PDB file of C-alpha atoms in Angstrom:
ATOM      1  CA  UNK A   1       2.345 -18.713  -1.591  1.00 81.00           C
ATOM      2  CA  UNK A   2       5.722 -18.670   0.752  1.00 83.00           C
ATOM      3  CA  UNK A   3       4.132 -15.080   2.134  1.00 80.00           C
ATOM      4  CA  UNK A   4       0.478 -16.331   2.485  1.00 83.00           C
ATOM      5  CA  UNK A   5       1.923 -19.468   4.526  1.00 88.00           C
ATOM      6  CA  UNK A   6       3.927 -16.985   6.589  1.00 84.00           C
ATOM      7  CA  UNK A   7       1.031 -14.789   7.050  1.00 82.00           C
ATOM      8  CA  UNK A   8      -1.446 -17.515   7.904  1.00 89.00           C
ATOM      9  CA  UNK A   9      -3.574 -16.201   5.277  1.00 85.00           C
ATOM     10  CA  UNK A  10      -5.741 -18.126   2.676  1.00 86.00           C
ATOM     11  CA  UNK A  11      -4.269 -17.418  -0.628  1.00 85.00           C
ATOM     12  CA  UNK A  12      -6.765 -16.537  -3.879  1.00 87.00           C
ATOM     13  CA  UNK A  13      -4.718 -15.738  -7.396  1.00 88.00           C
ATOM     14  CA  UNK A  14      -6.476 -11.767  -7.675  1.00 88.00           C
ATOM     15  CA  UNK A  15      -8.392 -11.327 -11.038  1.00 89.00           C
ATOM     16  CA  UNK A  16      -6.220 -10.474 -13.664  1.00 90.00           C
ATOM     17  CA  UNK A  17      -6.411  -7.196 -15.979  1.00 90.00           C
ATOM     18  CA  UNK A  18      -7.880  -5.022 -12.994  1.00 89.00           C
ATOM     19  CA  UNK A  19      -5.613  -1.603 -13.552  1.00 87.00           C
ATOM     20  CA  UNK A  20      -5.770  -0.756  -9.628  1.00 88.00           C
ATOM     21  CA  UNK A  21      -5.476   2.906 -10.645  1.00 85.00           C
ATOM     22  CA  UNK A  22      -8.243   4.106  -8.455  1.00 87.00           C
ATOM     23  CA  UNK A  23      -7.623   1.897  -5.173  1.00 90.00           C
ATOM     24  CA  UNK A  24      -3.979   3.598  -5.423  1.00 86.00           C
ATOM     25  CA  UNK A  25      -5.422   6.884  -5.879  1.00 85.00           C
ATOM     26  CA  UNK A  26      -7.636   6.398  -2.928  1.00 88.00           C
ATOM     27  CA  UNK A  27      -4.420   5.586  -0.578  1.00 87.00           C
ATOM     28  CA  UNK A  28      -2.462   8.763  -1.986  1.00 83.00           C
ATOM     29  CA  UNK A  29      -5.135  10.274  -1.272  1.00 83.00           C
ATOM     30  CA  UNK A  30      -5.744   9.187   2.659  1.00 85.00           C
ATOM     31  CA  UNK A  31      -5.457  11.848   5.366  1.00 80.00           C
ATOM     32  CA  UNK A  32      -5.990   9.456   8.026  1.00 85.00           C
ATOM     33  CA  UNK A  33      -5.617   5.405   8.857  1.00 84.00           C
ATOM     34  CA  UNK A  34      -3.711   4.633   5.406  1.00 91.00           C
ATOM     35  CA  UNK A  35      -2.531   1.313   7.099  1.00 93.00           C
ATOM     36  CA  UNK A  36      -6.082   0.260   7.650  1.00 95.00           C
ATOM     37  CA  UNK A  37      -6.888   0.905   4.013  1.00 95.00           C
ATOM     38  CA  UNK A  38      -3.834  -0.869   2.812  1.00 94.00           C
ATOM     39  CA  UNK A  39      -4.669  -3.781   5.358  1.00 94.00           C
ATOM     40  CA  UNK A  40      -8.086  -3.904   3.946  1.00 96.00           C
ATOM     41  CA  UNK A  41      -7.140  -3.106  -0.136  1.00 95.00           C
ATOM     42  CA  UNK A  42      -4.498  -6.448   0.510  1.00 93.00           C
ATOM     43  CA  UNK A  43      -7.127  -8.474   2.495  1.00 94.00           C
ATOM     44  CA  UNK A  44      -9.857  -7.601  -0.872  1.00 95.00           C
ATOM     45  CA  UNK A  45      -7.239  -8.152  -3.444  1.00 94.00           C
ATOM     46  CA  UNK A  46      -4.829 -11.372  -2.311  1.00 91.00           C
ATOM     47  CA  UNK A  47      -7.549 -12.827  -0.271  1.00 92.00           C
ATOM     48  CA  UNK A  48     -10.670 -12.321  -1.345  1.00 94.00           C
ATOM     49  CA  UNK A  49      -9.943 -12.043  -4.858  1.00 94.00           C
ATOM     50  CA  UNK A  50     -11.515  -8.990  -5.386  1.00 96.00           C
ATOM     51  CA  UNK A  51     -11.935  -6.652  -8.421  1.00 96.00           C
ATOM     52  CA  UNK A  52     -10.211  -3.250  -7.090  1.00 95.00           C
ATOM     53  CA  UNK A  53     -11.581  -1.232  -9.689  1.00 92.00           C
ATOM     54  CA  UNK A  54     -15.083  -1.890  -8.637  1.00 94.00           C
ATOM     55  CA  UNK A  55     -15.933   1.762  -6.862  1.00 92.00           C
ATOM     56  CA  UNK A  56     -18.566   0.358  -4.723  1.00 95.00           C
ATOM     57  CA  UNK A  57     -16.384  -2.184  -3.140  1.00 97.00           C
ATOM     58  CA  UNK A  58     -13.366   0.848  -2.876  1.00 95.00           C
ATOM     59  CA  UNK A  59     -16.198   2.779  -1.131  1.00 95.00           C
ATOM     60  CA  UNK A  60     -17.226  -0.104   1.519  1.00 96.00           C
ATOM     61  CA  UNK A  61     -13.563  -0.247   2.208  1.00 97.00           C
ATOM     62  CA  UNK A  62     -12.980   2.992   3.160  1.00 95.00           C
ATOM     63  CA  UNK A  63     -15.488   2.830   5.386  1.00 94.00           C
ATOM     64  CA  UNK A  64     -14.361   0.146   7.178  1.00 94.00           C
ATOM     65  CA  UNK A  65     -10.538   1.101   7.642  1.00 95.00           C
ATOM     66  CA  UNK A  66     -12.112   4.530   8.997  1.00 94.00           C
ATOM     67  CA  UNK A  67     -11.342   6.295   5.658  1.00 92.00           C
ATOM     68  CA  UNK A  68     -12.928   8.872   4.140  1.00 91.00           C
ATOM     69  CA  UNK A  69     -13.601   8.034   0.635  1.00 91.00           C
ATOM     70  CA  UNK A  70     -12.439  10.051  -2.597  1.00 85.00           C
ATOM     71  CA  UNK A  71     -14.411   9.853  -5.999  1.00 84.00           C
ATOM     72  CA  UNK A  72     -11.473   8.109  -8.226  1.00 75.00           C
ATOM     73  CA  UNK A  73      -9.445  10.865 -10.118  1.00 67.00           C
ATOM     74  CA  UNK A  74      -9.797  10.034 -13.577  1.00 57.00           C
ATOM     75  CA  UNK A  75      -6.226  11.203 -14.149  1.00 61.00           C
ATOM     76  CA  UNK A  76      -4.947  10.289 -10.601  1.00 70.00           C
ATOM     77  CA  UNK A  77      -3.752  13.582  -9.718  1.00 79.00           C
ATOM     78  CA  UNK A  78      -3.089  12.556  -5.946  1.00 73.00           C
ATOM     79  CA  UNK A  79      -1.491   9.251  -6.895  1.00 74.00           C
ATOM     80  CA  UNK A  80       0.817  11.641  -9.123  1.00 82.00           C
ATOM     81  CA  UNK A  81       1.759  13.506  -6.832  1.00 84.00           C
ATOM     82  CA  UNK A  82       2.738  10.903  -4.649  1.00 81.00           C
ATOM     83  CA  UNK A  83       4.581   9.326  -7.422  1.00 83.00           C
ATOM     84  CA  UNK A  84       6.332  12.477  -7.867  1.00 89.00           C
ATOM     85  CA  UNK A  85       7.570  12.906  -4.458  1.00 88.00           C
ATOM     86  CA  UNK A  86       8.991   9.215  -4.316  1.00 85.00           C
ATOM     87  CA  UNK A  87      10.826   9.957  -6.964  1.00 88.00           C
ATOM     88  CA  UNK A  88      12.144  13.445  -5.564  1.00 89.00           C
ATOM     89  CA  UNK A  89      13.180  11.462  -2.890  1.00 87.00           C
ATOM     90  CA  UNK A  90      15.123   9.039  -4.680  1.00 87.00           C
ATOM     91  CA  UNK A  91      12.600   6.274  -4.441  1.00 84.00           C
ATOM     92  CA  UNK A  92      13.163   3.641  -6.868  1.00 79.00           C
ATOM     93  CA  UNK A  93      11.750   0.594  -6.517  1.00 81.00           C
ATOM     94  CA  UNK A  94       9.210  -0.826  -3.625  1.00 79.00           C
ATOM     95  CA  UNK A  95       9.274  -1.391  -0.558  1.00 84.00           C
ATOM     96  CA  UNK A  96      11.319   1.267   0.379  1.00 86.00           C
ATOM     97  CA  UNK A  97      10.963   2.420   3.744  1.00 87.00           C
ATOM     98  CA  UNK A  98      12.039   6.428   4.542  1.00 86.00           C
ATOM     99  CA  UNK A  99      13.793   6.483   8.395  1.00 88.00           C
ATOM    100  CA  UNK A 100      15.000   9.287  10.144  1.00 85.00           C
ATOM    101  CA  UNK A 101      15.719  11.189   6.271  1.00 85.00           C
ATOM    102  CA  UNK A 102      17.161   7.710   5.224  1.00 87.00           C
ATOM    103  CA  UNK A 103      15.975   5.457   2.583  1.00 87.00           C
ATOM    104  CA  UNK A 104      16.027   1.501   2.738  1.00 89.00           C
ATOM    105  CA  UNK A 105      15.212  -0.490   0.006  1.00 87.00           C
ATOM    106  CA  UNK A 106      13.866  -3.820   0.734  1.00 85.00           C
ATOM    107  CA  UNK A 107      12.912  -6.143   3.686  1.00 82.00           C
ATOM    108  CA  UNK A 108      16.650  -7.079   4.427  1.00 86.00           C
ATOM    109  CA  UNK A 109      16.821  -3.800   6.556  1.00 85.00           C
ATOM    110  CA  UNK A 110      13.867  -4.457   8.624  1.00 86.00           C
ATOM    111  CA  UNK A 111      16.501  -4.976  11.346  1.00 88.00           C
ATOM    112  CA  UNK A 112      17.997  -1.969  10.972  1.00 87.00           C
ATOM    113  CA  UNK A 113      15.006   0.378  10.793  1.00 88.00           C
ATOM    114  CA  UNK A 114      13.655  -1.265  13.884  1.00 89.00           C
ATOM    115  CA  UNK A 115      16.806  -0.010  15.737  1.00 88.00           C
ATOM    116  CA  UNK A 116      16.441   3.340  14.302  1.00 87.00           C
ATOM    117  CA  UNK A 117      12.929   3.533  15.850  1.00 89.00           C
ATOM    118  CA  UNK A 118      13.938   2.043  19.118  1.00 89.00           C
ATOM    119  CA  UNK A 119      16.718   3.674  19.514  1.00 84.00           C
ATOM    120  CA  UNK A 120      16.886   7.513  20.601  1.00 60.00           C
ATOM    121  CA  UNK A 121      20.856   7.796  19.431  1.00 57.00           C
TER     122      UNK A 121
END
């Protein structure tokens, strides 16, 4: 609720038991505008209150953040592989933000990762 009021968003309790394996299958699997899709999978799911593992809704999505959309992976190979590569990384826990071939874990370094970006030294 503290977020939502920070946000200035409406805040709906998202339906419980959805398994959200596709709609994270469909961002590993983004070549283009994954921020869109993640801004429009957040706006569906914490503000809408809608059911993620409905295909047809993941499929009007995509569209609309620009995507182009991937029949779900019934064993998520692409959201595997992503998994995979966090972990090779050292990726632990979420959010974790990779800078400049370093890893931050957690908002608390926003700061810090803005100066990295800002900064050319």
């Amino acid at each position: 609720l503290r977020y939502a009021e920070l946000l200035g968003i409406e805040y709906c309790p998202p339906i419980t038991g959805q398994k959200l394996q596709s709609a994270m299958s469909l961002i590993a699997c983004a070549d283009t505008n994954k921020t869109a899709l993640v801004r429009a999978l957040f706006k569906a799911y914490w503000v809408q209150a809608e059911n993620l593992d409905d295909v047809l809704l993941l499929r009007t999505l995509c569209e609309e953040a620009g995507v182009t959309f991937v029949e779900p992976d019934i064993e998520n190979t692409a959201l595997h592989e992503s998994q995979s590569e966090a972990e090779r990384i050292g990726v632990f826990d979420a959010p974790t933000f990779l800078v400049k071939d370093q890893l931050f874990l957690g908002r608390a370094h926003l700061p810090w990762i803005e100066q990295l970006l800002t900064n050319s030294d």
